[in-house]
Short mmCIF file of C-alpha atoms in Angstrom, two decimals:
data_model
loop_
_atom_site.label_atom_id
_atom_site.label_comp_id
_atom_site.label_asym_id
_atom_site.label_seq_id
_atom_site.Cartn_x
_atom_site.Cartn_y
_atom_site.Cartn_z
CA MET C 1 60.43 147.67 126.01
CA LEU C 2 62.30 148.42 129.19
CA ARG C 3 61.56 146.38 132.27
CA SER C 4 62.42 146.63 135.92
CA THR C 5 65.77 145.17 136.82
CA PHE C 6 64.21 142.83 139.37
CA HIS C 7 61.01 142.09 137.43
CA GLY C 8 62.11 138.53 136.65
CA LEU C 9 62.78 137.84 140.31
CA ASN C 10 59.24 138.96 141.17
CA ILE C 11 57.71 136.69 138.51
CA SER C 12 59.74 133.70 139.65
CA SER C 13 58.99 134.32 143.32
CA MET C 14 55.26 134.38 142.55
CA GLY C 15 55.65 131.02 140.79
CA LEU C 16 57.63 129.73 143.77
CA PHE C 17 55.02 130.81 146.31
CA THR C 18 52.15 129.54 144.14
CA ALA C 19 53.75 126.11 143.80
CA GLN C 20 54.32 126.07 147.55
CA LYS C 21 50.64 126.83 148.17
CA GLN C 22 49.61 124.07 145.78
CA ILE C 23 51.86 121.61 147.63
CA ASP C 24 50.21 122.68 150.90
CA VAL C 25 46.71 122.12 149.48
CA ALA C 26 47.70 118.71 148.10
CA GLY C 27 49.00 117.78 151.56
CA HIS C 28 45.75 118.99 153.13
CA ASN C 29 43.77 116.87 150.68
CA ILE C 30 45.84 113.76 151.39
CA SER C 31 45.52 114.31 155.14
CA ASN C 32 41.72 114.39 154.80
CA ALA C 33 41.38 111.52 152.34
CA ASN C 34 39.34 109.57 154.92
CA THR C 35 37.51 112.51 156.49
CA VAL C 36 33.74 112.10 156.08
CA GLY C 37 32.23 114.92 154.05
CA TYR C 38 35.55 116.46 153.02
CA SER C 39 35.66 118.00 149.55
CA ARG C 40 39.02 118.11 147.83
CA GLN C 41 40.34 121.59 147.14
CA ARG C 42 42.18 123.22 144.26
CA TYR C 43 43.77 126.61 143.71
CA ILE C 44 42.32 128.37 140.69
CA LEU C 45 45.23 130.13 138.97
CA SER C 46 45.38 133.00 136.52
CA ALA C 47 48.17 134.74 134.66
CA VAL C 48 48.92 138.22 136.03
CA GLU C 49 48.48 140.93 133.42
CA PRO C 50 51.58 142.91 132.49
CA LYS C 51 51.97 146.23 134.18
CA GLY C 52 52.38 149.37 132.18
CA TYR C 53 50.42 151.83 130.10
CA LEU C 54 48.65 150.62 127.02
CA SER C 55 49.29 152.79 123.99
CA GLN C 56 48.02 152.73 120.47
CA LEU C 57 51.46 153.98 119.40
CA ALA C 58 53.43 151.09 120.94
CA PRO C 59 55.77 149.55 118.34
CA ILE C 60 54.65 146.26 116.84
CA GLY C 61 56.79 143.37 118.02
CA ARG C 62 57.50 144.87 121.36
CA GLY C 63 55.43 142.43 123.50
CA MET C 64 54.79 143.07 127.16
CA VAL C 65 55.92 140.33 129.51
CA GLY C 66 53.23 139.22 131.96
CA GLY C 67 53.43 139.64 135.68
CA GLY C 68 53.60 135.96 136.57
CA VAL C 69 50.92 133.81 138.15
CA GLY C 70 48.26 134.64 140.72
CA THR C 71 45.63 132.69 142.66
CA LEU C 72 42.00 133.61 142.07
CA SER C 73 40.46 131.38 144.71
CA LEU C 74 40.75 128.16 146.66
CA ASP C 75 37.73 126.18 145.45
CA GLN C 76 35.97 123.08 146.69
CA ILE C 77 35.62 120.47 143.97
CA ARG C 78 32.00 119.38 144.34
CA ASP C 79 28.86 119.36 142.21
CA ARG C 80 26.12 121.39 143.87
CA PHE C 81 23.49 119.95 141.53
CA LEU C 82 24.35 116.44 142.74
CA ASP C 83 24.15 117.72 146.33
CA VAL C 84 20.59 118.88 145.72
CA GLN C 85 19.69 115.59 144.01
CA TYR C 86 21.25 113.56 146.80
CA ARG C 87 19.36 115.39 149.53
CA GLU C 88 16.05 115.15 147.71
CA GLU C 89 16.37 111.41 147.25
CA PHE C 90 17.92 110.87 150.69
CA SER C 91 14.84 112.47 152.25
CA LYS C 92 12.62 109.97 150.40
CA SER C 93 14.94 107.10 151.28
CA ALA C 94 14.90 108.04 154.97
CA TYR C 95 11.08 108.12 154.93
CA TRP C 96 10.75 104.65 153.42
CA ASN C 97 13.55 103.16 155.50
CA SER C 98 11.94 104.41 158.70
CA ARG C 99 8.50 103.23 157.56
CA ALA C 100 9.80 99.78 156.55
CA GLU C 101 11.32 99.26 159.99
CA THR C 102 8.10 100.15 161.79
CA MET C 103 5.80 98.24 159.43
CA TYR C 104 7.98 95.16 159.82
CA TYR C 105 7.45 95.44 163.58
CA VAL C 106 3.69 95.85 163.10
CA GLU C 107 3.63 92.71 160.97
CA ASP C 108 5.53 90.85 163.68
CA ILE C 109 2.92 91.94 166.22
CA PHE C 110 0.14 90.29 164.24
CA ASN C 111 2.13 87.24 163.23
CA GLY C 112 2.90 86.53 166.85
CA ILE C 113 4.55 83.28 167.87
CA ASN C 114 2.68 80.10 167.03
CA GLU C 115 -0.38 79.91 169.28
CA THR C 116 -0.26 83.55 170.36
CA SER C 117 -0.95 85.06 166.91
CA LEU C 118 -4.38 86.52 166.26
CA ASP C 119 -4.92 84.05 163.44
CA ALA C 120 -4.14 81.16 165.80
CA VAL C 121 -6.41 82.26 168.67
CA ILE C 122 -9.34 82.85 166.27
CA SER C 123 -8.79 79.38 164.81
CA GLN C 124 -8.69 77.89 168.32
CA PHE C 125 -11.98 79.60 169.16
CA PHE C 126 -13.45 78.26 165.92
CA ASN C 127 -12.22 74.73 166.72
CA ALA C 128 -13.74 74.92 170.22
CA LEU C 129 -17.11 75.85 168.68
CA GLN C 130 -16.81 72.91 166.32
CA GLU C 131 -16.31 70.58 169.26
CA LEU C 132 -19.32 72.16 170.93
CA SER C 133 -21.45 71.46 167.84
CA LYS C 134 -20.52 67.77 168.15
CA ASN C 135 -21.43 67.51 171.82
CA PRO C 136 -23.43 70.60 172.92
CA THR C 137 -24.21 69.29 176.42
CA ASP C 138 -20.68 68.50 177.58
CA GLU C 139 -19.63 70.92 180.35
CA ALA C 140 -15.90 70.49 179.71
CA ILE C 141 -16.31 71.39 176.03
CA ARG C 142 -18.42 74.43 176.95
CA THR C 143 -15.79 75.49 179.47
CA ASN C 144 -13.13 75.20 176.73
CA VAL C 145 -15.21 77.49 174.47
CA VAL C 146 -15.22 80.11 177.22
CA ALA C 147 -11.47 79.65 177.75
CA GLN C 148 -10.69 80.05 174.03
CA ALA C 149 -12.98 83.10 173.83
CA LYS C 150 -11.06 84.69 176.74
CA LYS C 151 -7.79 83.89 174.95
CA MET C 152 -9.06 85.59 171.78
CA ILE C 153 -10.24 88.61 173.79
CA ASP C 154 -6.84 88.87 175.47
CA ALA C 155 -5.20 88.77 172.02
CA PHE C 156 -7.38 91.59 170.69
CA ARG C 157 -6.59 93.71 173.75
CA MET C 158 -2.90 92.89 173.56
CA TYR C 159 -2.71 93.93 169.90
CA HIS C 160 -4.56 97.13 170.68
CA ASP C 161 -2.16 97.88 173.54
CA GLN C 162 0.89 97.12 171.40
CA LEU C 163 -0.31 99.31 168.54
CA THR C 164 -1.18 102.10 170.97
CA SER C 165 2.24 101.76 172.59
CA LEU C 166 3.84 101.94 169.14
CA MET C 167 1.87 105.12 168.45
CA GLU C 168 3.21 106.63 171.66
CA GLN C 169 6.68 105.59 170.59
CA GLN C 170 6.26 107.48 167.30
CA ASN C 171 5.23 110.49 169.36
CA ALA C 172 8.31 110.18 171.56
CA ASN C 173 10.51 109.69 168.50
CA MET C 174 9.07 112.80 166.93
CA VAL C 175 9.75 114.87 170.04
CA GLN C 176 13.31 113.56 170.22
CA GLN C 177 13.97 114.16 166.54
CA ALA C 178 12.51 117.66 166.76
CA LYS C 179 15.04 118.42 169.49
CA HIS C 180 17.84 117.07 167.33
CA ILE C 181 16.63 119.11 164.35
CA ASN C 182 16.79 122.19 166.54
CA GLU C 183 20.36 121.31 167.49
CA LEU C 184 21.27 120.98 163.82
CA LEU C 185 19.70 124.34 163.09
CA ASP C 186 21.64 125.93 165.94
CA ARG C 187 24.85 124.47 164.51
CA LEU C 188 23.97 125.86 161.09
CA THR C 189 23.40 129.25 162.64
CA THR C 190 26.78 129.08 164.39
CA LEU C 191 28.51 127.96 161.19
CA ASN C 192 26.91 130.81 159.26
CA ASP C 193 28.38 133.21 161.78
CA ASN C 194 31.82 131.53 161.78
CA ILE C 195 31.96 131.50 157.98
CA LYS C 196 31.10 135.19 157.92
CA ARG C 197 33.82 136.00 160.45
CA PHE C 198 36.37 133.93 158.53
CA GLU C 199 35.57 135.16 155.04
CA ILE C 200 35.19 138.83 155.92
CA GLY C 201 39.00 138.91 156.05
CA GLY C 202 39.23 137.70 152.44
CA ASN C 203 39.81 133.99 153.19
CA ILE C 204 37.61 131.09 152.04
CA ALA C 205 36.10 128.84 154.72
CA ASN C 206 36.00 125.61 152.72
CA ASP C 207 36.37 123.31 155.73
CA LEU C 208 33.55 125.07 157.56
CA ARG C 209 31.42 124.78 154.43
CA ASP C 210 32.14 121.03 154.37
CA GLU C 211 30.86 120.79 157.93
CA ARG C 212 27.77 122.74 156.94
CA ASN C 213 27.14 120.42 153.99
CA LEU C 214 27.28 117.43 156.33
CA ILE C 215 24.59 119.02 158.48
CA LEU C 216 22.45 119.63 155.39
CA ASP C 217 22.83 115.96 154.47
CA GLU C 218 21.66 114.88 157.91
CA LEU C 219 18.88 117.45 158.04
CA SER C 220 17.51 116.20 154.72
CA SER C 221 16.93 112.77 156.29
CA TYR C 222 14.40 114.25 158.73
CA MET C 223 12.49 116.38 156.22
CA ASP C 224 12.73 117.54 152.64
CA ILE C 225 14.56 120.84 152.64
CA THR C 226 15.39 123.66 150.26
CA TYR C 227 18.34 125.94 150.86
CA THR C 228 19.87 128.96 149.21
CA GLU C 229 22.61 131.51 149.85
CA VAL C 230 21.37 135.07 150.10
CA SER C 231 22.97 138.43 150.78
CA TYR C 232 23.05 139.89 154.24
CA GLU C 233 20.79 142.81 155.07
CA PRO C 234 22.35 145.32 155.01
CA PRO C 235 24.92 144.03 152.48
CA LEU C 236 28.23 142.86 153.92
CA PHE C 237 31.54 142.92 151.98
CA ASN C 238 34.94 141.38 152.70
CA ILE C 239 38.25 143.23 152.41
CA HIS C 240 38.43 142.49 148.68
CA GLY C 241 35.04 144.12 148.11
CA ILE C 242 33.22 140.82 147.45
CA GLU C 243 29.67 140.64 148.84
CA LEU C 244 29.23 137.92 151.48
CA THR C 245 26.24 135.58 151.65
CA GLN C 246 24.63 133.35 154.25
CA LEU C 247 22.75 130.08 154.03
CA GLN C 248 18.99 129.94 154.50
CA VAL C 249 17.16 126.63 154.92
CA TYR C 250 13.47 126.00 154.27
CA VAL C 251 11.07 123.13 154.80
CA GLY C 252 9.97 121.83 151.40
CA ALA C 253 10.18 124.19 148.44
CA GLY C 254 9.33 127.43 150.21
CA VAL C 255 12.12 129.56 148.78
CA GLY C 256 11.23 133.13 147.94
CA ASP C 257 9.18 135.75 149.72
CA ASP C 258 7.03 133.16 151.52
CA TYR C 259 8.83 132.70 154.83
CA GLU C 260 6.10 130.67 156.52
CA ASP C 261 8.02 127.43 156.20
CA MET C 262 11.49 128.84 156.78
CA LEU C 263 13.76 127.26 159.37
CA LEU C 264 16.61 129.76 159.25
CA VAL C 265 15.87 133.41 158.62
CA ARG C 266 17.89 136.50 157.90
CA HIS C 267 20.51 137.72 160.34
CA MET C 268 21.03 134.05 161.27
CA GLU C 269 18.01 133.80 163.56
CA ALA C 270 16.70 130.25 163.92
CA PHE C 271 13.13 129.04 163.53
CA HIS C 272 12.71 126.07 165.83
CA LEU C 273 10.31 123.18 165.36
CA ASP C 274 9.33 123.14 169.01
CA TYR C 275 6.97 120.24 169.69
CA GLY C 276 6.99 120.08 173.46
CA ASP C 277 4.14 117.85 174.65
CA ILE C 278 2.68 117.10 171.26
CA GLU C 279 -0.49 115.51 172.56
CA LEU C 280 -1.37 118.85 174.15
CA GLU C 281 -0.81 120.84 170.96
CA TYR C 282 -3.70 119.57 168.86
CA ASP C 283 -5.54 122.27 167.02
CA GLU C 284 -9.31 122.01 167.53
CA SER C 285 -9.98 123.54 164.12
CA GLY C 286 -8.57 120.39 162.53
CA GLU C 287 -5.83 122.23 160.64
CA THR C 288 -2.19 121.26 160.57
CA GLY C 289 0.72 123.54 159.76
CA LEU C 290 3.32 125.88 161.25
CA ASN C 291 2.46 128.61 163.72
CA GLU C 292 4.61 131.68 164.30
CA VAL C 293 5.22 132.32 167.97
CA ALA C 294 6.93 135.38 169.46
CA ASP C 295 8.35 135.40 172.99
CA ALA C 296 8.56 138.37 175.36
CA ASN C 297 11.70 139.60 173.62
CA GLY C 298 10.07 139.48 170.21
CA VAL C 299 12.15 136.51 169.01
CA VAL C 300 10.03 134.64 166.48
CA THR C 301 9.98 130.84 166.36
CA HIS C 302 7.86 128.28 164.57
CA ALA C 303 5.78 125.67 166.41
CA LEU C 304 4.28 122.75 164.53
CA ARG C 305 0.50 122.68 164.78
CA LEU C 306 -0.99 119.18 164.65
CA ALA C 307 -4.59 118.51 163.66
CA SER C 308 -6.85 116.43 165.89
CA GLY C 309 -9.27 115.59 163.07
CA VAL C 310 -9.60 111.98 161.93
CA ASP C 311 -9.25 112.95 158.26
CA PHE C 312 -5.54 113.60 158.68
CA SER C 313 -3.46 113.28 155.53
CA ARG C 314 0.14 113.98 154.58
CA GLU C 315 -0.90 116.95 152.46
CA ASP C 316 -2.20 118.70 155.56
CA ILE C 317 1.34 119.49 156.74
CA ASP C 318 2.86 122.49 155.05
CA GLY C 319 6.22 121.70 153.54
CA LEU C 320 6.63 118.16 154.91
CA ASP C 321 6.53 115.77 151.95
CA ASN C 322 9.27 113.30 152.91
CA GLY C 323 11.70 112.43 155.65
CA ILE C 324 11.70 110.59 158.95
CA LEU C 325 9.61 113.26 160.66
CA LEU C 326 6.75 112.79 158.19
CA ASN C 327 6.89 109.03 158.68
CA TYR C 328 6.40 109.49 162.41
CA LEU C 329 3.40 111.70 161.71
CA ASP C 330 1.97 109.24 159.18
CA LEU C 331 2.36 106.27 161.49
CA ARG C 332 0.99 108.12 164.49
CA ASP C 333 -1.98 109.91 162.89
CA SER C 334 -2.87 108.65 159.43
CA LEU C 335 -6.18 106.94 158.74
CA SER C 336 -5.58 107.05 155.00
CA VAL C 337 -5.91 103.80 153.07
CA GLU C 338 -3.21 104.94 150.65
CA ARG C 339 -0.64 105.51 153.39
CA PRO C 340 -2.07 103.79 156.49
CA GLY C 341 -0.73 104.59 159.92
CA LEU C 342 -1.21 102.86 163.23
CA PRO C 343 -4.66 104.46 163.79
CA TYR C 344 -5.79 102.82 160.54
CA PHE C 345 -4.87 99.34 161.79
CA ILE C 346 -6.42 100.01 165.19
CA THR C 347 -9.60 101.16 163.44
CA GLN C 348 -9.64 97.99 161.34
CA LEU C 349 -9.28 95.93 164.51
CA ASP C 350 -12.21 97.84 166.00
CA VAL C 351 -14.34 97.21 162.90
CA MET C 352 -13.55 93.51 163.16
CA VAL C 353 -14.29 93.40 166.89
CA SER C 354 -17.51 95.38 166.47
CA ALA C 355 -18.74 92.95 163.81
CA LEU C 356 -17.70 89.99 165.97
CA VAL C 357 -19.48 91.25 169.06
CA GLN C 358 -22.69 92.46 167.42
CA ALA C 359 -23.17 89.72 164.82
CA PHE C 360 -22.11 86.91 167.15
CA ASN C 361 -24.48 88.22 169.83
CA ASP C 362 -27.33 88.39 167.31
CA ILE C 363 -26.80 84.72 166.46
CA HIS C 364 -26.29 83.75 170.09
CA GLN C 365 -29.51 85.47 171.19
CA ASN C 366 -31.49 83.31 168.73
CA GLY C 367 -30.31 80.16 170.52
CA ASN C 368 -31.17 78.62 173.85
CA THR C 369 -29.03 77.92 176.87
CA MET C 370 -28.73 74.66 178.80
CA PRO C 371 -30.50 74.50 182.16
CA PHE C 372 -28.14 74.44 185.12
CA SER C 373 -28.22 74.82 188.88
CA SER C 374 -26.92 78.21 189.89
CA PRO C 375 -26.02 79.25 193.45
CA ASP C 376 -29.23 81.27 193.69
CA GLY C 377 -31.48 78.54 192.30
CA SER C 378 -32.19 76.46 189.23
CA SER C 379 -31.84 78.22 185.86
CA ASP C 380 -34.05 77.22 182.98
CA SER C 381 -33.23 77.13 179.28
CA VAL C 382 -33.61 80.68 177.95
CA SER C 383 -32.91 82.65 174.78
CA GLY C 384 -31.83 86.25 174.22
CA VAL C 385 -28.51 85.82 176.06
CA ASN C 386 -25.43 87.72 174.81
CA PHE C 387 -22.14 85.91 174.39
CA PHE C 388 -20.01 89.08 174.38
CA ASP C 389 -20.55 92.23 176.42
CA PRO C 390 -22.59 94.39 174.00
CA ASP C 391 -20.79 97.53 175.20
CA GLY C 392 -17.32 96.13 174.35
CA VAL C 393 -17.25 96.86 170.64
CA THR C 394 -13.57 97.87 170.30
CA ALA C 395 -10.34 95.93 170.55
CA ALA C 396 -9.61 97.70 173.81
CA THR C 397 -13.00 96.98 175.46
CA ILE C 398 -14.10 93.57 174.12
CA ALA C 399 -15.24 91.26 176.92
CA LEU C 400 -17.49 88.27 177.60
CA ASP C 401 -21.03 88.86 178.82
CA GLU C 402 -21.62 88.36 182.53
CA ALA C 403 -23.98 85.44 181.79
CA ILE C 404 -21.19 83.52 180.02
CA LEU C 405 -18.78 84.32 182.83
CA LEU C 406 -21.36 83.02 185.31
CA SER C 407 -21.74 79.61 183.64
CA ALA C 408 -20.61 77.89 180.45
CA PHE C 409 -24.14 76.40 180.27
CA ASN C 410 -25.34 79.86 179.18
CA ILE C 411 -23.74 79.28 175.77
CA ALA C 412 -26.77 79.06 173.50
CA ALA C 413 -25.81 76.15 171.21
CA SER C 414 -29.36 74.91 170.57
CA SER C 415 -31.89 76.51 168.23
CA GLU C 416 -34.78 75.10 170.30
CA MET C 417 -35.73 75.28 173.94
CA VAL C 418 -34.18 72.58 176.09
CA THR C 419 -37.04 71.08 178.15
CA MET C 420 -37.62 68.16 180.49
CA GLY C 421 -38.95 65.00 178.90
CA GLU C 422 -41.69 62.72 180.21
CA ASP C 423 -39.03 60.52 181.81
CA GLY C 424 -37.90 63.44 183.96
CA HIS C 425 -34.59 64.01 182.15
CA TRP C 426 -33.54 67.17 180.33
CA GLN C 427 -33.49 66.98 176.58
CA THR C 428 -30.19 67.75 174.88
CA GLY C 429 -31.62 70.20 172.38
CA ASN C 430 -29.66 70.48 169.12
CA ASN C 431 -26.47 72.04 167.72
CA GLU C 432 -28.00 74.25 165.04
CA ASN C 433 -27.20 77.57 166.71
CA ALA C 434 -23.63 76.42 167.35
CA LEU C 435 -23.34 75.70 163.62
CA ASP C 436 -24.65 79.21 162.87
CA MET C 437 -21.93 80.67 165.08
CA ILE C 438 -19.32 78.58 163.26
CA GLY C 439 -20.73 79.76 159.95
CA PHE C 440 -20.34 83.36 161.06
CA LEU C 441 -16.62 82.83 161.52
CA LYS C 442 -16.03 80.98 158.26
CA GLU C 443 -18.80 81.74 155.77
CA ASN C 444 -20.10 84.76 153.89
CA ARG C 445 -23.26 85.77 155.68
CA GLU C 446 -24.39 88.79 153.73
CA ASP C 447 -27.90 88.41 155.09
CA PHE C 448 -26.78 89.95 158.38
CA LEU C 449 -23.09 90.86 158.14
CA GLN C 450 -23.85 93.67 155.72
CA ASN C 451 -25.12 95.54 158.76
CA TYR C 452 -21.67 95.36 160.36
CA ASP C 453 -19.47 96.74 157.54
CA ILE C 454 -18.02 93.34 156.58
CA SER C 455 -19.28 90.44 154.46
CA SER C 456 -17.27 87.72 156.17
CA PHE C 457 -15.41 87.72 159.45
CA GLU C 458 -12.73 85.36 158.17
CA GLY C 459 -12.55 87.23 154.84
CA PHE C 460 -12.20 90.57 156.57
CA PHE C 461 -9.48 89.23 158.82
CA LYS C 462 -7.54 87.70 155.90
CA ASN C 463 -7.94 90.93 153.94
CA PHE C 464 -6.68 92.86 156.98
CA LEU C 465 -3.54 90.69 157.19
CA GLY C 466 -3.16 90.87 153.40
CA ASN C 467 -3.26 94.68 153.43
CA LEU C 468 -0.70 94.73 156.21
CA ALA C 469 1.59 92.40 154.26
CA SER C 470 1.15 94.59 151.17
CA GLU C 471 2.15 97.70 153.13
CA VAL C 472 5.22 95.92 154.46
CA ALA C 473 6.17 94.77 150.95
CA LEU C 474 5.57 98.26 149.53
CA ALA C 475 7.72 99.89 152.20
CA ASN C 476 10.51 97.35 151.66
CA ASN C 477 10.41 97.73 147.87
CA MET C 478 10.38 101.52 148.02
CA ARG C 479 13.19 101.51 150.57
CA ASP C 480 15.33 99.21 148.41
CA ALA C 481 14.65 101.26 145.27
CA GLN C 482 15.49 104.53 147.00
CA GLU C 483 18.64 103.11 148.55
CA VAL C 484 19.88 102.08 145.10
CA LEU C 485 19.12 105.55 143.73
CA VAL C 486 20.75 107.34 146.67
CA ALA C 487 23.82 105.10 146.45
CA SER C 488 24.13 105.86 142.73
CA ILE C 489 23.93 109.62 143.25
CA ASP C 490 26.31 109.45 146.20
CA LYS C 491 28.78 107.49 144.09
CA GLN C 492 28.68 110.19 141.42
CA ARG C 493 29.04 112.88 144.07
CA ASN C 494 32.01 111.18 145.73
CA ALA C 495 33.67 110.62 142.37
CA ILE C 496 33.87 114.40 142.08
CA MET C 497 34.47 115.54 145.64
CA SER C 498 36.45 112.73 147.26
CA VAL C 499 40.24 112.70 147.42
CA SER C 500 42.17 110.41 145.05
CA GLU C 501 45.54 109.72 146.64
CA ASP C 502 47.02 108.71 143.27
CA GLU C 503 45.90 112.01 141.74
CA GLU C 504 47.21 114.01 144.70
CA LEU C 505 50.59 112.26 144.61
CA THR C 506 50.82 112.96 140.88
CA ASP C 507 50.01 116.62 141.58
CA LEU C 508 52.66 116.72 144.31
CA ILE C 509 55.30 115.66 141.80
CA ARG C 510 54.00 118.22 139.31
CA PHE C 511 53.98 121.02 141.91
CA GLN C 512 57.44 119.98 143.12
CA HIS C 513 58.82 120.31 139.60
CA ALA C 514 57.12 123.72 139.28
CA TYR C 515 58.67 124.76 142.60
CA ASN C 516 62.12 123.57 141.51
CA ALA C 517 61.77 125.29 138.13
CA ALA C 518 60.77 128.59 139.78
CA ALA C 519 63.69 128.26 142.17
CA ARG C 520 66.00 127.59 139.20
CA CYS C 521 64.70 130.75 137.50
CA ILE C 522 65.54 132.75 140.59
CA THR C 523 69.04 131.22 140.68
CA THR C 524 69.61 132.02 137.00
CA MET C 525 68.40 135.61 137.42
CA ASP C 526 70.53 135.97 140.52
CA GLU C 527 73.59 134.95 138.54
CA ALA C 528 72.67 137.39 135.76
CA LEU C 529 72.17 140.21 138.25
CA ASP C 530 75.41 139.33 139.97
CA LYS C 531 77.19 139.67 136.64
CA LEU C 532 75.36 142.94 135.94
CA ILE C 533 76.06 144.46 139.31
CA ASN C 534 79.50 143.14 140.09
CA GLY C 535 80.96 142.63 136.62
CA THR C 536 79.79 145.58 134.49
CA GLY C 537 82.46 148.34 134.04
CA ARG C 538 85.29 146.18 135.27
CA VAL C 539 86.73 145.22 131.85
CA GLY C 540 90.49 144.82 131.99
CA LEU C 541 90.63 144.81 135.78
#
């Protein structure tokens, strides 16, 4: 079969240029060996079909020489399935890591430092009552009981303030992270546009896609996301006639026709999670989710709607099942026993304080005070006196009763009236009511504590600290387990996408030999053509 005179030169030049491109790509890979998020690239090659007309009458044995080598595409070497797995597990890991850090801080709040811990101040109050039971008439001992009670009250208030401050911090963190999420979404929108502009000319924007994948990795730490590439509307084609696509990102698994949870929508418009002043955005209906909001220009955004109801649970938030953002919501709002937040611990403190105030006052009212001389006259031994302010039944409002603040002699340690004897001296009474108050702190008193939601003050407090320790341990264990899983997936992912300098150097040698061989082919054909052109017909000259 006849061929073009210069057909061999064309084939060899294609091999030369292809080898040169491969050398360039290998150099690009080596240059980015330490670039975070970079995926190594490879040219996908294909043999060029021979040119000519196919005929059923072509003689057997007359093969058609191919047209050389061509490049189909410049591909990223990465496993998209591992990308999806990594981001799913990274979202869970980020949730537990964030929760472990905060729960560790909460545990530190209650552990305190030596004598400042809640356990210590309650024990000191208990010890002061024990001393009172030994000598119920001593003014110094009574004064110490009042002092230790004030110290315990200050501790309850301090813990309430610290937990409340930590709640406000979660709120501030959530606002800050929402702003950062919006920035990431804006960058995704810009990258979508840049990729479109780059690829509409027939090129492949692998480096821009690497940058976009890094953003998806980071975005998955804040919330669990789903993403897909969809066609433009109307369809958009590059110069080779290939339809272009754009990335769409969703909260959770909301891919499909349900765009309620979508962060990026068609035509590269962004849905922002705009929190603003979150405490002012509570929904009185008690529902939590995403609201669509349209501005004066008709641009639609999403605003997160937060429920004000006390029965808040993670399932109430559409699409948010993992990630740092959900942890902030859990810690700030959750009253769930399964996944307790800061309101849960504050509520438990309030239950403990309420039982302390009401039950302790009930016992104290049954006792009798010591007579003392007050500024406005002599005070007799009386019963029915409160030890704590009956209105201060929360950790934030607990206080001593005004009678106790007036005089330590108003501590009702005796179960009987303290009267004057025949010799003109006051009787000392007894210590039975003081012992009852001690028993409240240490013993199970189901006969009256069942009215205050706990069976034992000490037992409730130990159970409270035990639950807190369990939550800290759970968060730490889940964090460690997820970190191992994420590291394993990331190792698999990097084994595929990361640059191996040894492999690239080996490829460079291989491509160099291919380049030299193609160049040698051109030289050989040049010599043959030289002989054909300059030597044919010159026999005998």
